[in-house]
Amino acid sequence: MNKKLLLLIAACMLSVLFLAACGGSEEEGSDAAESDSGNAAEESEAIEVSHAMGTTTIEEKPERVVSLYQGATDTVLAFDVTPVGVVESWVELPMYDYIKDDLQEVTYVGQETQPNLEEIAALEPDVIFASQIRHEEIYEQLSEIAPTIVNETIYDFKETTNLIGQALGEEEKAESLLGEWDGRIADFQEKIGSEENWPMSAAVLNYRPDHARIYVTGFAGSILQELGFEEPIELQGQNEEIVMLNDKEAIPQMNADVFFQFMEETPDVQKNFEEWTAHPLYQNLEAVQNDNVYTVDEVSWNMAGGLQAANGMLDDIYEYFEVEQ
C-alpha cells in the first residue's frame, strides 16, 4: 500500500471520530438543555405572594384550602374552590345560609377569633387564608402548618380576591371577578346619576342593647362610597370608621338622606331600637322625614365580608332605588 493511500485512510478515520465526538457533545448539550428546562418548569410552579405579614412562597398550585375569616370563605367559593376547613359564621351557625349548601363536606376549625390549630394541622392544608386583625399573634404557628396568606382587614373584599387569586394561581379569574364588580358599579352610577337628588348621603346604622353605631366605612360604608354615596352629613371629612353613640343626644350625627339599618332580633335590642327611633331628634332626621329608611340583611351588609356578599348588598341597593339591573 503506498504512502498516499495510507494518509487518505488515516484522514477519513479522524473525520469519523471527530463527527462522533461532536454528535455526542450535541446530544449531551441537548440533554442538559432539557434538564435545565425541566428544572425551570418546576421552579415556575412556585407561587410567591406579598401580603400584610410579608412574602410567602407556595411551592405548587394549592388544592387543600383553609379559610380563617368570613370574607375569605365567601370569596374562595367564588373561585369554584371548596375549602377543606373554615371557621364558624357569626350567626346562622355553623355557616351563613347563602353559602351553607356549598360547604356541606367542610370541617369547622373553631371561631374566627380563636381557630383550633390542631384541627387545622390535621387537615394538611396547602394554603391558609387569614387576617392580620384576627390572626397576627398566631401567624408564625399557622405558617409552620402551611403557607399562610394574610389580608390586613376582614372587610376589604377586593384585596381578599386579589390575594386568593395569586395564591391559587388564578390571577386571571380574580381579574375577571373584579372586572364584573367594576362593571356593576359603573352601571349603577350611570343609572342613578340622572336622579334629581343624587348624590345622596347615607348612614349605615346598627343598634345594640345599650347603644347605636354608625358604620362610616368598613364593608358596607366603603361600598356605598364607591357607588358615590356621601358620608353622613355631620361626619363628612372626619375620616371616621365606626362612630359609637352612647347617648340619644348624639342622634344628629346619624343625619343622612338615606339610612340602611340592621340589628339582632333580640328583645333587648328591639327595645333599645324602639326607644332611639321614637326620640324627637331621630324623627327630625332627613332620611326619616323622607321615608328613606331601609332595614337590611346583617349578613350580607356586615358579617360576611366577601365578594359574593358584596354583590348581594349591591343587589339590595339596585332594588331599593328601583334601578334596573
Coordinates of C-alpha atoms in Angstrom, one line a residue, residues 53-198:
M53 CA -47.3 39.9 57.1
G54 CA -44.6 39.6 54.4
T55 CA -43.9 37.4 51.4
T56 CA -44.9 33.7 51.3
T57 CA -43.9 31.1 48.7
I58 CA -46.3 28.3 47.8
E59 CA -44.3 25.5 46.1
E60 CA -47.1 24.4 43.8
K61 CA -50.7 25.2 43.0
P62 CA -52.7 24.5 46.2
E63 CA -55.6 22.2 46.3
R64 CA -56.4 22.0 50.1
V65 CA -57.5 25.4 51.3
V66 CA -58.3 26.5 54.9
S67 CA -60.1 29.8 55.4
L68 CA -60.0 31.6 58.8
Y69 CA -62.2 34.6 58.2
Q70 CA -65.7 35.0 56.7
G71 CA -64.7 37.1 53.7
A72 CA -62.1 34.6 52.6
T73 CA -64.6 31.7 52.9
D74 CA -67.1 33.6 50.7
T75 CA -64.5 34.5 48.1
V76 CA -62.7 31.2 47.8
L77 CA -66.1 29.7 46.8
A78 CA -66.3 32.4 44.1
F79 CA -63.2 30.8 42.5
D80 CA -65.1 27.5 42.4
V81 CA -62.9 26.1 45.1
T82 CA -64.3 24.3 48.1
P83 CA -62.2 24.8 51.2
V84 CA -61.4 21.7 53.4
G85 CA -61.6 23.8 56.6
V86 CA -63.4 27.1 57.6
V87 CA -64.2 28.9 60.8
E88 CA -67.8 29.2 62.1
S89 CA -70.0 32.0 61.0
W90 CA -71.2 34.7 63.5
V91 CA -74.9 33.9 63.1
E92 CA -76.9 31.2 61.3
L93 CA -74.5 28.7 62.7
P94 CA -72.4 26.9 61.7
M95 CA -72.4 28.8 58.4
Y96 CA -74.4 31.6 56.7
D97 CA -77.4 30.3 54.8
Y98 CA -76.3 31.8 51.4
I99 CA -73.3 29.6 51.2
K100 CA -74.2 26.7 53.5
D101 CA -75.1 24.3 50.7
D102 CA -71.6 24.8 49.2
L103 CA -69.9 23.8 52.4
Q104 CA -71.7 20.6 53.3
E105 CA -68.4 18.5 53.5
V106 CA -66.3 21.1 55.2
T107 CA -64.6 20.8 58.5
Y108 CA -65.1 23.6 61.0
V109 CA -61.9 24.6 62.8
G110 CA -63.3 26.8 65.6
Q111 CA -64.2 30.5 65.6
E112 CA -62.7 33.3 63.6
T113 CA -61.2 34.9 66.7
Q114 CA -59.9 31.5 68.1
P115 CA -59.2 28.9 65.4
N116 CA -58.1 25.5 66.5
L117 CA -54.5 24.9 65.4
E118 CA -54.5 21.2 65.9
E119 CA -57.6 20.7 63.7
I120 CA -56.1 23.0 61.0
A121 CA -52.9 20.9 61.0
A122 CA -54.9 17.7 60.8
L123 CA -56.4 18.8 57.5
E124 CA -52.9 19.1 56.0
P125 CA -53.7 22.3 54.0
D126 CA -51.7 23.5 51.1
V127 CA -52.5 27.2 52.0
I128 CA -54.2 29.1 54.8
F129 CA -56.0 32.4 54.3
A130 CA -56.0 34.6 57.5
S131 CA -56.4 38.2 58.5
Q132 CA -53.9 40.4 60.4
I133 CA -56.6 41.9 62.6
R134 CA -57.6 38.4 63.8
H135 CA -54.5 36.2 63.5
E136 CA -51.4 38.3 63.7
E137 CA -50.4 36.7 67.0
I138 CA -50.6 33.1 65.7
Y139 CA -49.2 33.8 62.2
E140 CA -45.9 32.0 62.9
Q141 CA -47.8 28.9 64.1
L142 CA -50.1 29.0 61.1
S143 CA -47.1 29.3 58.8
E144 CA -45.5 26.2 60.3
I145 CA -48.6 24.3 59.3
A146 CA -48.9 25.6 55.8
P147 CA -48.1 28.8 53.7
T148 CA -50.3 31.5 55.2
I149 CA -51.6 34.5 53.2
V150 CA -52.8 37.4 55.3
N151 CA -55.1 40.3 54.5
E152 CA -54.8 43.3 56.7
T153 CA -58.5 43.7 57.3
I154 CA -61.5 41.4 57.3
Y155 CA -63.7 43.6 55.0
D156 CA -61.6 44.5 52.1
F157 CA -63.1 42.0 49.7
K158 CA -61.1 43.3 46.7
E159 CA -57.8 42.6 48.4
T160 CA -59.1 39.3 49.6
T161 CA -60.0 38.4 46.0
N162 CA -56.6 39.5 44.7
L163 CA -54.7 37.5 47.4
I164 CA -56.7 34.4 46.8
G165 CA -56.3 34.7 43.0
Q166 CA -52.5 35.0 43.4
A167 CA -52.2 32.1 45.9
L168 CA -54.3 29.8 43.8
G169 CA -52.6 30.7 40.6
E170 CA -55.8 32.1 39.4
E171 CA -55.0 35.7 38.8
E172 CA -56.9 35.9 35.6
K173 CA -60.0 34.7 37.4
A174 CA -59.5 37.3 40.1
E175 CA -59.2 40.0 37.4
S176 CA -62.4 38.7 35.8
L177 CA -64.4 38.7 39.1
L178 CA -63.3 42.2 40.0
G179 CA -63.9 43.4 36.4
E180 CA -67.5 42.2 36.7
W181 CA -67.8 44.1 40.0
D182 CA -66.4 47.3 38.5
G183 CA -68.9 46.9 35.6
R184 CA -71.8 46.7 38.1
I185 CA -70.5 49.8 39.9
A186 CA -70.3 51.8 36.7
D187 CA -73.7 50.6 35.6
F188 CA -75.3 51.8 38.9
Q189 CA -73.5 55.1 38.8
E190 CA -74.7 55.8 35.3
K191 CA -78.3 55.0 36.0
I192 CA -78.6 56.7 39.4
G193 CA -76.7 59.8 38.1
S194 CA -79.9 61.0 36.4
E195 CA -81.8 61.1 39.7
E196 CA -82.7 64.6 40.9
N197 CA -81.4 64.1 44.4
W198 CA -78.2 62.5 43.5

